Coordinates of C-alpha atoms and ligand atoms in Angstrom, one line a residue:
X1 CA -66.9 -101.1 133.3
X2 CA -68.7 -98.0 132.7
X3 CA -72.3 -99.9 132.0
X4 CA -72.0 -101.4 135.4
X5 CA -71.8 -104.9 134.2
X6 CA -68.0 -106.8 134.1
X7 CA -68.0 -110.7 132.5
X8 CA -64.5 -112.3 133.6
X9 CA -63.7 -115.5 132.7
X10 CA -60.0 -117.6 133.0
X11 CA -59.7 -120.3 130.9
X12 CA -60.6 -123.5 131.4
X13 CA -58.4 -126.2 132.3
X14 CA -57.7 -129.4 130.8
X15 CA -58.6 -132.6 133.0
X16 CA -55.9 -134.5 131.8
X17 CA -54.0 -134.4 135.6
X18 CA -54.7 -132.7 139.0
X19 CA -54.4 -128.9 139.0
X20 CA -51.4 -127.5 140.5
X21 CA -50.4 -124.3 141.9
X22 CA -50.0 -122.6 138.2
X23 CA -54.0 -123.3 137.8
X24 CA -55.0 -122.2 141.4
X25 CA -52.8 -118.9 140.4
X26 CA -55.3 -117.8 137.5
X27 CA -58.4 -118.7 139.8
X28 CA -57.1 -116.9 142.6
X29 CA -56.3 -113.7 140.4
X30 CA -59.7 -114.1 138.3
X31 CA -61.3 -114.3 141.9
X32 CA -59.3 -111.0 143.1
X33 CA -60.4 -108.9 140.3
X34 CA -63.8 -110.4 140.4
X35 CA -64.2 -109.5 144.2
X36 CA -62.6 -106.3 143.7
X37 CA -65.5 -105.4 140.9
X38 CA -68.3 -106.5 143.0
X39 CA -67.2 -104.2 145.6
X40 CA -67.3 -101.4 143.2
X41 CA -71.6 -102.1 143.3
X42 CA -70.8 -103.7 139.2
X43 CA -73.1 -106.7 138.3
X44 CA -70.5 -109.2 137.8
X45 CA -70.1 -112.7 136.1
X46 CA -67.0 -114.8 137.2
X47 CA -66.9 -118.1 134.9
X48 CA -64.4 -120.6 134.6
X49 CA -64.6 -124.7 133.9
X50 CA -62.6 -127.4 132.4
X51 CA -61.8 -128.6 128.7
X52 CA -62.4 -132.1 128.5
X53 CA -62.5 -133.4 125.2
X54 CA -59.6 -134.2 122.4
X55 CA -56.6 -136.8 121.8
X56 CA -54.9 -135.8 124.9
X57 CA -57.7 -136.4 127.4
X58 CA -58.6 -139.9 125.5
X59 CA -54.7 -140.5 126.0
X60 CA -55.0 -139.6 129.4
X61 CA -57.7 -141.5 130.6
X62 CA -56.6 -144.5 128.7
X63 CA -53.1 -144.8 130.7
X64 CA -55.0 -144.3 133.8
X65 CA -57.4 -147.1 132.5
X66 CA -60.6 -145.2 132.3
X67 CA -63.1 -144.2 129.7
X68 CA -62.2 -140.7 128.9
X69 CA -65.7 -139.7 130.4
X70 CA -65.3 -141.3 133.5
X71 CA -61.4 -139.8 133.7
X72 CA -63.2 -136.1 132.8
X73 CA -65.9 -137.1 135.5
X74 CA -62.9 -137.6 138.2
X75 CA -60.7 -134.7 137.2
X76 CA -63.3 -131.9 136.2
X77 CA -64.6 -132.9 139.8
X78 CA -61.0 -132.1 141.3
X79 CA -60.8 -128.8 139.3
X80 CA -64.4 -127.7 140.9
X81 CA -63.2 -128.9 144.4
X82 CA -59.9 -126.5 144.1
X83 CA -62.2 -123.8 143.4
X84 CA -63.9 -124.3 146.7
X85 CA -60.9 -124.5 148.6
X86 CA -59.7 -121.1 146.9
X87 CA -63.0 -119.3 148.2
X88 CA -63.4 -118.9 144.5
X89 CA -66.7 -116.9 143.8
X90 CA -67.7 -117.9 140.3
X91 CA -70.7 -117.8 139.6
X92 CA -70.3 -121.0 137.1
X93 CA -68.6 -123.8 136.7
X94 CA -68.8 -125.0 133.2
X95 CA -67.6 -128.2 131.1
X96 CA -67.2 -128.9 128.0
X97 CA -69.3 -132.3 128.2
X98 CA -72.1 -130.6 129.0
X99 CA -75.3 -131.2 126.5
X100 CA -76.0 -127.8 126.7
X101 CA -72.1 -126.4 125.8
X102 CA -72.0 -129.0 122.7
X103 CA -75.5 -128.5 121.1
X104 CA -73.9 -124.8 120.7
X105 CA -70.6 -125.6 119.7
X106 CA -72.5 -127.8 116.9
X107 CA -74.7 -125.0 116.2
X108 CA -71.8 -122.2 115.8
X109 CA -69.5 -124.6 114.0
X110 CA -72.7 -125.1 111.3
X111 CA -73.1 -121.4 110.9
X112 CA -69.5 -120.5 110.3
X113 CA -69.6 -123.7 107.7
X114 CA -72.9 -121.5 106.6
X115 CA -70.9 -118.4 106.3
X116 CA -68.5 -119.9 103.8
X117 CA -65.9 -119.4 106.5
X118 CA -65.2 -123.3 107.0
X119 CA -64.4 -125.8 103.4
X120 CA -63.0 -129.0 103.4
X121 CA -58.8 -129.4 103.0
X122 CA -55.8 -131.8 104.0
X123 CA -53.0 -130.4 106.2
X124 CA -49.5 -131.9 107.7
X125 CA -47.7 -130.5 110.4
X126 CA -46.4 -130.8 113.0
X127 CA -48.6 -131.6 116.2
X128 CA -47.6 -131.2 120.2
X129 CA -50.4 -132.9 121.9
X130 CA -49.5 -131.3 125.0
X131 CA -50.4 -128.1 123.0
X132 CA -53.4 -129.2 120.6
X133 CA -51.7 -127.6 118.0
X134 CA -49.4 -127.4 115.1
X135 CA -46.0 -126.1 114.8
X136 CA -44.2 -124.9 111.3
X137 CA -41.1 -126.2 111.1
X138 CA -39.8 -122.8 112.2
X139 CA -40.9 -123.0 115.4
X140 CA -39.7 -125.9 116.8
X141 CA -37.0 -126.1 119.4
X142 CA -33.8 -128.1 118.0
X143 CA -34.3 -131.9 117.8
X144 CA -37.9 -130.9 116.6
X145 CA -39.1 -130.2 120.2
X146 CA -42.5 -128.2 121.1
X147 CA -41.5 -124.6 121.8
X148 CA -43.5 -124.9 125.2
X149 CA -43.4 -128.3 126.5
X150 CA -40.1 -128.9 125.1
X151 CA -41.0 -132.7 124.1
X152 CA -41.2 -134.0 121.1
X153 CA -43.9 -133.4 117.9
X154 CA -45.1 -136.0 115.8
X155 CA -46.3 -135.3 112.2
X156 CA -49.6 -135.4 111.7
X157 CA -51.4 -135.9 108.3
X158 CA -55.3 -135.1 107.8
X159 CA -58.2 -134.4 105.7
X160 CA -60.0 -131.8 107.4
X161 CA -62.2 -128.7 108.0
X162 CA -60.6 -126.0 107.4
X163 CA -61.1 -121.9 108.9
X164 CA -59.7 -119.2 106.5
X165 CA -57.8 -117.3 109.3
X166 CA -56.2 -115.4 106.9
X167 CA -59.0 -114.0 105.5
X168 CA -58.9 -112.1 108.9
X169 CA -56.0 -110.2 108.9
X170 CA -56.5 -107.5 107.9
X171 CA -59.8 -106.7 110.4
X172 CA -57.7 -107.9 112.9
X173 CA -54.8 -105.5 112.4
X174 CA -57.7 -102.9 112.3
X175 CA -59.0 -104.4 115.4
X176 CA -55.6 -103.9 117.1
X177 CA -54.8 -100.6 116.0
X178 CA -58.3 -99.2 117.4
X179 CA -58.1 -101.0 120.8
X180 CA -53.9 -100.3 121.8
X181 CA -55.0 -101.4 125.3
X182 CA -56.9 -105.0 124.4
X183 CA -54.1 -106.9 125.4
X184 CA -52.1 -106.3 128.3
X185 CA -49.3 -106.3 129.2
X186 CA -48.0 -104.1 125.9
X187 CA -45.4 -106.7 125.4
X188 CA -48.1 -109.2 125.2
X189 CA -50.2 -107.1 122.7
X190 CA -47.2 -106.3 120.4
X191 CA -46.7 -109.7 120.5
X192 CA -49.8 -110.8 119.3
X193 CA -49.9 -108.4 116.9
X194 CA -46.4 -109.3 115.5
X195 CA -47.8 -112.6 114.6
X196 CA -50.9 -111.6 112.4
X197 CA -48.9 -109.2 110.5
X198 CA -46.2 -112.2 109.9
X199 CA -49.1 -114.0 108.3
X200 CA -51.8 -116.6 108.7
X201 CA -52.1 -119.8 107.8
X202 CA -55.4 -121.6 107.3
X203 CA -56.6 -123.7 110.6
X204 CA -57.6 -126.9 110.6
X205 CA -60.7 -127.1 112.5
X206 CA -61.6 -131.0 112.3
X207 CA -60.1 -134.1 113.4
X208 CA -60.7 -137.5 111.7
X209 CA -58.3 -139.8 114.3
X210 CA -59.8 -137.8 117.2
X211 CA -63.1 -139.9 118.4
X212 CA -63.4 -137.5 122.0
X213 CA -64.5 -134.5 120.8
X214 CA -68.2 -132.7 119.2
X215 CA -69.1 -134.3 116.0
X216 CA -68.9 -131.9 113.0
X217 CA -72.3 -131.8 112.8
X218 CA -72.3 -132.2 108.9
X219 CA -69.3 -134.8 108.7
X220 CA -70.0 -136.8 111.9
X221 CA -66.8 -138.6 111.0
X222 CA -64.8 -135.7 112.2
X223 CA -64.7 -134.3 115.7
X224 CA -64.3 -130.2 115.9
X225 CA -61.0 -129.1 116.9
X226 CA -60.6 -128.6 121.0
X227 CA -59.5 -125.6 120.8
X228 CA -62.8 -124.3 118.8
X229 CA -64.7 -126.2 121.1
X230 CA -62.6 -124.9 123.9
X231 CA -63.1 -121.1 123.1
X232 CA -66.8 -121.1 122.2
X233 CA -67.5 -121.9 126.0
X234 CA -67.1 -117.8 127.2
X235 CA -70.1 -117.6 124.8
X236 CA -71.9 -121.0 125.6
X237 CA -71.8 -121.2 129.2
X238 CA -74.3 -117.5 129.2
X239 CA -77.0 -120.0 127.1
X240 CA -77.5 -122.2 129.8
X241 CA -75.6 -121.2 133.0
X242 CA -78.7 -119.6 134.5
X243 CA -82.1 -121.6 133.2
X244 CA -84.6 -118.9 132.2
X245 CA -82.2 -115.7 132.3
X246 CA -80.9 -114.3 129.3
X247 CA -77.5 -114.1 130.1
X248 CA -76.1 -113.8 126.6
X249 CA -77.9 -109.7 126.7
X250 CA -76.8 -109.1 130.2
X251 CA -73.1 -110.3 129.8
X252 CA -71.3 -110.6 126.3
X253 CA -68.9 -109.6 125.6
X254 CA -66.4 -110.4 128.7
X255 CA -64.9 -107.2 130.0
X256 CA -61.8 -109.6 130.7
X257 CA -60.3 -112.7 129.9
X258 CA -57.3 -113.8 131.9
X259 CA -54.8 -116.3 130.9
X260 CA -51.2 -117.1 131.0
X261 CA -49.0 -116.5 127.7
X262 CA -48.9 -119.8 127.0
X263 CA -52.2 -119.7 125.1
X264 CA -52.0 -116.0 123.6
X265 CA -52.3 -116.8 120.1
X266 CA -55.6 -119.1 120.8
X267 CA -57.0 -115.8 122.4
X268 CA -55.7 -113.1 120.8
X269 CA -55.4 -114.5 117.1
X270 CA -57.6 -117.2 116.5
X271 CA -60.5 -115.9 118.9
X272 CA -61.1 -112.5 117.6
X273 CA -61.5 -113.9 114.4
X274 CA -63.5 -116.7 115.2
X275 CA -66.1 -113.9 116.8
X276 CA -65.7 -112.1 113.6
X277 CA -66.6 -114.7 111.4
X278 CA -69.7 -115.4 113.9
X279 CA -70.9 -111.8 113.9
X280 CA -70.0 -111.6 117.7
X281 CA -68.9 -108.8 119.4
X282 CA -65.5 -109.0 120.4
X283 CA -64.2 -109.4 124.6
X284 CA -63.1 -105.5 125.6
X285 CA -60.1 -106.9 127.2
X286 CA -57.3 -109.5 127.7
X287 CA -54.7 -109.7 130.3
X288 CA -51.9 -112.3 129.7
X289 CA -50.1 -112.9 133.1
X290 CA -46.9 -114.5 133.6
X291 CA -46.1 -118.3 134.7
X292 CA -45.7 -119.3 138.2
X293 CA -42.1 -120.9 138.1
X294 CA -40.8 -123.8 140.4
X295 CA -37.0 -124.0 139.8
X296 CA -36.7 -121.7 137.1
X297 CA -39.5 -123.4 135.2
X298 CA -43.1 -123.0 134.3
X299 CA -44.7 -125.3 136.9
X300 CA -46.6 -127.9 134.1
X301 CA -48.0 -131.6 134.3
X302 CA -46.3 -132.2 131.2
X303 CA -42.9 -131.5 132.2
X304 CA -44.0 -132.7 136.1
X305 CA -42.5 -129.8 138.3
X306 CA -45.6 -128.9 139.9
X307 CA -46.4 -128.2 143.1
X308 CA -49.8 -129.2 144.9
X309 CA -51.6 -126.2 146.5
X310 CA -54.0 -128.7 148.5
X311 CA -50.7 -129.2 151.5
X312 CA -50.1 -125.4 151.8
X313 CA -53.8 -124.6 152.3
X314 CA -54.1 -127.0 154.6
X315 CA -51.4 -126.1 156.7
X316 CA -51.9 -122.1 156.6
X317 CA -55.3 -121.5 155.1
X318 CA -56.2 -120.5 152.1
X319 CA -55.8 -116.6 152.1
X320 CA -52.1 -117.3 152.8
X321 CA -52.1 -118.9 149.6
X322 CA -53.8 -116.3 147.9
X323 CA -52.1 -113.4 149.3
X324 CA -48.5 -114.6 148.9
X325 CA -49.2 -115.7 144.6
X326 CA -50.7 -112.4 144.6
X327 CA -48.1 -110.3 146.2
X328 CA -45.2 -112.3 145.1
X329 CA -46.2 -112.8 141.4
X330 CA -46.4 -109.4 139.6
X331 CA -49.3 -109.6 137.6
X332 CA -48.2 -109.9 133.8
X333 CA -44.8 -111.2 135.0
X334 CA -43.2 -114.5 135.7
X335 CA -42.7 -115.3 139.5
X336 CA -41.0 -117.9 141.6
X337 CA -43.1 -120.3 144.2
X338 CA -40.8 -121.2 147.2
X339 CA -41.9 -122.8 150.5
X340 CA -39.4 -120.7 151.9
X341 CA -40.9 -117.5 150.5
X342 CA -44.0 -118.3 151.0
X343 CA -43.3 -119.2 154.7
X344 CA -41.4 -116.1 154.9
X345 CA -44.3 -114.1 154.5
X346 CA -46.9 -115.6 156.0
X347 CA -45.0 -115.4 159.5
X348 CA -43.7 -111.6 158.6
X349 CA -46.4 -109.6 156.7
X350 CA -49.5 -111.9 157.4
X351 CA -48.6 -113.1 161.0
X352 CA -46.6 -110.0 162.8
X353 CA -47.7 -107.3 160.9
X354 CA -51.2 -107.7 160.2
X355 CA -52.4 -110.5 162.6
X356 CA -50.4 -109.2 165.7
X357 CA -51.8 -105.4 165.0
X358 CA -55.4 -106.7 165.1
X359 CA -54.8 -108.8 168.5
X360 CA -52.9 -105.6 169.9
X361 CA -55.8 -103.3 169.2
X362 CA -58.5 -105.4 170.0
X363 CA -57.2 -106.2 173.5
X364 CA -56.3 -102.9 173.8
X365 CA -59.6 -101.3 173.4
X366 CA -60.3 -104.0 175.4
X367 CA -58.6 -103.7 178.5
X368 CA -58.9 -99.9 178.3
X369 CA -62.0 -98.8 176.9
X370 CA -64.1 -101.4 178.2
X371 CA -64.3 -103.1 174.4
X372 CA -66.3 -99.8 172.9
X373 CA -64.0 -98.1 170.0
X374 CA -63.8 -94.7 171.1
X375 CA -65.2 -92.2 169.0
X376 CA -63.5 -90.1 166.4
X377 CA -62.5 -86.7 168.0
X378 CA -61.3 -85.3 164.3
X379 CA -57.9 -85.3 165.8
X380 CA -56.2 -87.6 163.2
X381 CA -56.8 -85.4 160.0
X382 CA -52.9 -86.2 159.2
X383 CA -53.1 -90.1 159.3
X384 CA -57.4 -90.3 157.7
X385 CA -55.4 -87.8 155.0
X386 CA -52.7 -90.4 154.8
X387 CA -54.9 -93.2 154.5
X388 CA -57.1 -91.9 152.1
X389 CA -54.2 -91.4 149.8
X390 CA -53.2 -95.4 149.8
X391 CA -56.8 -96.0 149.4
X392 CA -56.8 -93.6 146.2
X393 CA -53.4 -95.6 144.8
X394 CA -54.7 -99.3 145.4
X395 CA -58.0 -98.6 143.7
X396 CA -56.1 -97.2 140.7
X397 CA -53.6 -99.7 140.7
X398 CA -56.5 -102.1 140.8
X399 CA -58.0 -100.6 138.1
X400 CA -54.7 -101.4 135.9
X401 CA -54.6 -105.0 137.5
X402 CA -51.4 -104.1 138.6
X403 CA -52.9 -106.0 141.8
X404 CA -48.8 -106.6 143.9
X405 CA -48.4 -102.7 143.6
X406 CA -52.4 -102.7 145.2
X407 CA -51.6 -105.0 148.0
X408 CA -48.0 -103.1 148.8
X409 CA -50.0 -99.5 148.7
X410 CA -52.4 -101.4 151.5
X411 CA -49.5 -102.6 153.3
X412 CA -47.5 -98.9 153.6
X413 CA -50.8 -98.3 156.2
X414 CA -50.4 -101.8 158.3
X415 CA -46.9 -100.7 158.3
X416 CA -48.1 -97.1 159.6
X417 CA -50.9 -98.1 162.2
X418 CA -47.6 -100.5 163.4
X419 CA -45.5 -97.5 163.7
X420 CA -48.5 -95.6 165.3
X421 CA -48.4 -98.2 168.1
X422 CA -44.7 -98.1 169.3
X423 CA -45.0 -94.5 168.9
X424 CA -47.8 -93.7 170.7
X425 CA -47.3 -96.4 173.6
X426 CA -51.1 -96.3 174.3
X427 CA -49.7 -98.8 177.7
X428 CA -47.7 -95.4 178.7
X429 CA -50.9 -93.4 177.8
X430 CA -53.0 -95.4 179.8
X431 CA -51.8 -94.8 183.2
X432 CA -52.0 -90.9 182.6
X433 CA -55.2 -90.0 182.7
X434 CA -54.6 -86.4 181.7
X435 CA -53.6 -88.4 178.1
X436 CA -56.9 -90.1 178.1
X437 CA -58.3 -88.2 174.8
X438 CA -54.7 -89.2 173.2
X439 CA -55.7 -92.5 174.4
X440 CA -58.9 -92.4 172.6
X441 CA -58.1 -91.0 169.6
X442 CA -55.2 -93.1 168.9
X443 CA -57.7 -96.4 169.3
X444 CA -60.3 -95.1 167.1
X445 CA -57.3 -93.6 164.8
X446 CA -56.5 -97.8 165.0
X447 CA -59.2 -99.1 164.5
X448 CA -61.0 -97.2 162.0
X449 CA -57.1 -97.7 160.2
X450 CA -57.1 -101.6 160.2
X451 CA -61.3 -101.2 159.1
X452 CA -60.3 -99.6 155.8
X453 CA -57.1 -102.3 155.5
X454 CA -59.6 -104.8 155.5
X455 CA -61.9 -103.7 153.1
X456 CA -59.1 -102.9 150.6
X457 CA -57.6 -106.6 151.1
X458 CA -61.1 -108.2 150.9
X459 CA -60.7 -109.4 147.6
X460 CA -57.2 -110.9 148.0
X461 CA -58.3 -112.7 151.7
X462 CA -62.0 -112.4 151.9
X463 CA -62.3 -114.8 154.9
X464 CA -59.5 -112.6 156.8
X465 CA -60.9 -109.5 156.4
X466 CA -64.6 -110.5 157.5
X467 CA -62.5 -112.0 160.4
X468 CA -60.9 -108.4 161.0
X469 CA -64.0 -106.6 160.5
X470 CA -65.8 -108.7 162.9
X471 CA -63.2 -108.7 165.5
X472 CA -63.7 -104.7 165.3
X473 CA -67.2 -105.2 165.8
X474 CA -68.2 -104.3 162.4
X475 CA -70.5 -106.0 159.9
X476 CA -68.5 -108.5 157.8
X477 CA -70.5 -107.6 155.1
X478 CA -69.9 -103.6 155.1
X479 CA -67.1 -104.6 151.9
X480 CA -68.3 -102.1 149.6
X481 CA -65.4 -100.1 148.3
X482 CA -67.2 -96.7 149.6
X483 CA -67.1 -97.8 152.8
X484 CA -63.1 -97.7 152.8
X485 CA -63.5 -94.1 153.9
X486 CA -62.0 -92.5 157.0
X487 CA -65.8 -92.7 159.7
X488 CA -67.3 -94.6 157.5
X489 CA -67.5 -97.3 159.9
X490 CA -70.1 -98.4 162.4
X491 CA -69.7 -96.0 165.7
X492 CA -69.1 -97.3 169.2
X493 CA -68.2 -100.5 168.0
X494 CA -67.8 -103.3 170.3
X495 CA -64.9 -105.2 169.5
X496 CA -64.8 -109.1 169.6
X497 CA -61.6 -110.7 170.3
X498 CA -61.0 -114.3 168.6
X499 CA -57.9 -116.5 168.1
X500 CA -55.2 -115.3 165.8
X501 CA -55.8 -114.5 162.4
X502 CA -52.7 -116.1 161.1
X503 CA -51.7 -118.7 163.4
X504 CA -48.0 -120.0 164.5
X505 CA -47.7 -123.1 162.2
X506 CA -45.3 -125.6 164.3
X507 CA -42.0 -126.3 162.7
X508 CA -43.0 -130.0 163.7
X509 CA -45.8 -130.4 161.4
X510 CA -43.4 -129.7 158.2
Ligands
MSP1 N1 -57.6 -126.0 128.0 C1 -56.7 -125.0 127.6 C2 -57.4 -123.6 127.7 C3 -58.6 -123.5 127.0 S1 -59.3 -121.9 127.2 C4 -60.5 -121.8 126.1 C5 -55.5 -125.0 128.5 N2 -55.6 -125.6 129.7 S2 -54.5 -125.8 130.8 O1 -55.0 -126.7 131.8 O2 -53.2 -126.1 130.2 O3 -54.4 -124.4 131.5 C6 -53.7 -123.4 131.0 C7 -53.8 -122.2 131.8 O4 -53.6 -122.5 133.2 C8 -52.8 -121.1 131.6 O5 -53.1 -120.2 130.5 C9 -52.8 -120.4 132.9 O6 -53.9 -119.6 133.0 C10 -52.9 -121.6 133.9 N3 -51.6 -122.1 134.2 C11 -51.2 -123.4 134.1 N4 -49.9 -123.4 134.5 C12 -49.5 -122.2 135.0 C13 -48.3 -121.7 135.5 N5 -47.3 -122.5 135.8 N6 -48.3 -120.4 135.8 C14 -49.3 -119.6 135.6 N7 -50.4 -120.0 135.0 C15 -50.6 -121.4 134.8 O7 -54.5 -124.5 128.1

């Protein structure tokens, strides 16, 4: 963002069951773009957490025979845990049990109820608890089945705390028309915008049958809707993340807010209008991505086709996992998880063409250049030209989170510095010694190639490219985007050859 500052957040997840490959999908991508900003030189915030309060946690914990804080003890724990395996940089982890996070919610909740914004109402609907939500009658699937989950609703009668959403239409149209780029993808944002100009209906805010939530702090019979609770953490988790730092000044609003579709009109419709009615300022950007499909289906607990990303990273390491979700799934589109695929590329693109490259140069400058990288003669202006161009396309299509396109733009120059290789023969070169300043410059023209790869693929597999950099005999550190610039690198580098970057995984340990 232009005041040098970016606040990301993805949602956060519920702790009713272990997270699956569909929630290590949003980390990863939050991760990528937060990686990608800090090497731009921005001050960035990364947060993400769990959502651990309402009916469907208490149900949750209850089947499982625990008290629905000792379940969200156990499953928020699992949640943080993933994030470590995913080399997940946030910079906070929060919960919605957390003292701090529910003295605000309490506190915002009493000054929209201040504001005039929340009164007192009954409601019946139809509830999904899967969804924490209510369904008209309209927008149930036949046999009066949730239109995500597809299982069945159950009417639901209150007296409750109601927030005049539709008091906020009209701002929010305004909102929309002003920003045409706040949601993205465009589908998403028409979307979204489709359903506030069909109309509002009043929220119910309050739960008398839910006992696991935030106390409305002037009815302590009631607990506040999740989903309230829920949101107000992008703003809550600044109060406290950092003791003593005003975060809240530094940071709101987020510059982006990733999700999948399946909670657009949370974000994009309730949200907004929620930081209206506080006075907030609202986030400066959402992007709705697609779902990670297993079968044709969204991978979700509730339906159970999920598949654990703990095995996989086991097996190939975690940057395998994070480059094949973010290559394979096209950011703001649905994609398809397969161990095939996935093993697919990690043995073609990961293994041959990136991993083998780096082995070939390193022994190469190795056996004949005594491990120094020769230096750069200025005899590659075609290839630094060529290079610089992919870096120029991946850093725009970064900038439009259009990250596959990013990683393929990277890949077109593995695939060139390959193609360098066989043509060049530097074996062949080698034993002519009149060719010896071909020799050279084709190694630097290597090396200095597979540097500026591994800076521009830093965010997607940070511990692969500090591998790569150090096996060039460069700082791991030197990640900063500017460095991704044709002699930009350390000179007479010493390489340092190490085992293989993407291992052979054995047939026999499937
Ligand atoms: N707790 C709410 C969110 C509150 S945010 C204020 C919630 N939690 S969830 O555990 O169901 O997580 C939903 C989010 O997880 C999705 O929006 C998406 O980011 C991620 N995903 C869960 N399954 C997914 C797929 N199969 N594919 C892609 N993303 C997935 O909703």
């Amino acid at each position: 963002m232009a005041d040098g500052r970016f606040y990301l957040t993805t949602p956060i997840y519920y702790v009713n069951a272990d997270p699956h490959i569909g929630h290590a999908y949003t980390t990863i991508m939050a991760d990528i773009v937060a990686r990608h900003h800090r090497q731009l030189g921005e001050d960035v915030f990364f947060l993400t957490g769990t959502d651990e309060h309402g009916g469907k946690i208490a149900t949750s914990a209850e089947r499982e025979g625990r008290t629905p804080r000792e379940h969200a003890d156990l499953l928020s724990a699992r949640f943080r845990d993933l994030g470590g395996v995913l080399d997940a940089s946030y910079d906070f982890f929060i919960r919605t049990t957390d003292p701090e996070h529910e003295a605000e919610v309490q506190r915002m909740f009493q000054a929209l109820h201040d504001s005039g914004d929340v009164y007192r109402g009954s409601y019946g609907g139809w509830y999904c608890s899967a969804c924490e939500a209510f369904y008209g009658e309209g927008d149930l699937l036949e046999g009066r089945l949730c239109p995500i989950h597809r299982t069945p609703v159950e009417w639901v009668e209150e007296d409750n705390w109601f927030f005049d959403l539709p008091a906020y239409r009209d701002r929010l149209l305004a909102h929309y028309d002003a920003n045409p780029d706040w949601v993205q993808p465009q589908a998403r944002y028409n979307e979204a915008r489709r359903m506030i100009e069909l109309g509002l209906e009043e929220l119910s805010v309050s739960r008398a049958q839910v006992e696991w939530g935030v106390p409305v702090p002037w009815d302590p019979e009631q607990t506040i809707y999740v989903w309230i609770d829920a949101l107000l953490n992008y703003r809550t988790a600044l109060g406290y993340a950092r003791p003593g730092e005003d975060l809240v000044a530094r940071y709101w609003p987020p510059d982006l807010q990733l999700m999948a579709k399946d909670i657009l009109k949370f974000h994009a419709v309730i949200w907004p209008a929620m930081l209206m009615a506080a006075g907030l300022e609202l986030p400066r950007k959402l992007m709705i991505h697609g779902y990670v499909l297993k079968g044709g289906e969204k991978m979700s607990k509730t339906t159970g086709n999920v598949v654990d990303p703990f095995p996989f990273i086991e097996r190939y390491g975690i940057d395998a996992l994070r480059y094949y979700l973010a290559r394979e799934v096209r950011f703001g589109e649905d994609g398809t998880f397969t161990a095939e695929g996935f093993e697919g590329r990690y043995s073609q693109e990961l293994a041959n063409e990136l991993g083998n490259l780096l082995n070939r140069v390193v022994s190469m400058v190795g056996r004949y250049r005594d491990g120094v990288v020769p230096a750069d003669a200025g005899d590659e202006g075609e290839l630094a030209a060529e290079v610089a161009a992919a870096v120029e396309a991946a850093r725009g299509s970064f900038a439009r989170l259009d990250i596959s396109r990013a990683i393929e733009e990277v890949w077109r120059v593995v695939q060139r510095l390959n193609r360098l290789v066989e043509q060049r023969a530097p074996w062949t070169l080698a034993k002519d010694p009149a060719r010896a300043g071909e020799l050279d410059a084709t190694l630097h023209a290597l090396a200095e190639g597979l540097r500026i790869v591994a800076i521009l693929l830093w965010p997607v597999i940070p511990g692969s490219a500090e591998r790569v950099l150090a096996a060039l005999g460069q700082d791991p550190a030197a990640v900063a985007l500017e460095r991704a610039a044709w002699g930009a690198g350390a000179p007479s580098a010493r390489v340092a050859p190490s085992g293989p970057l993407f291992p052979r995984v054995e047939e026999a340990a499937a």
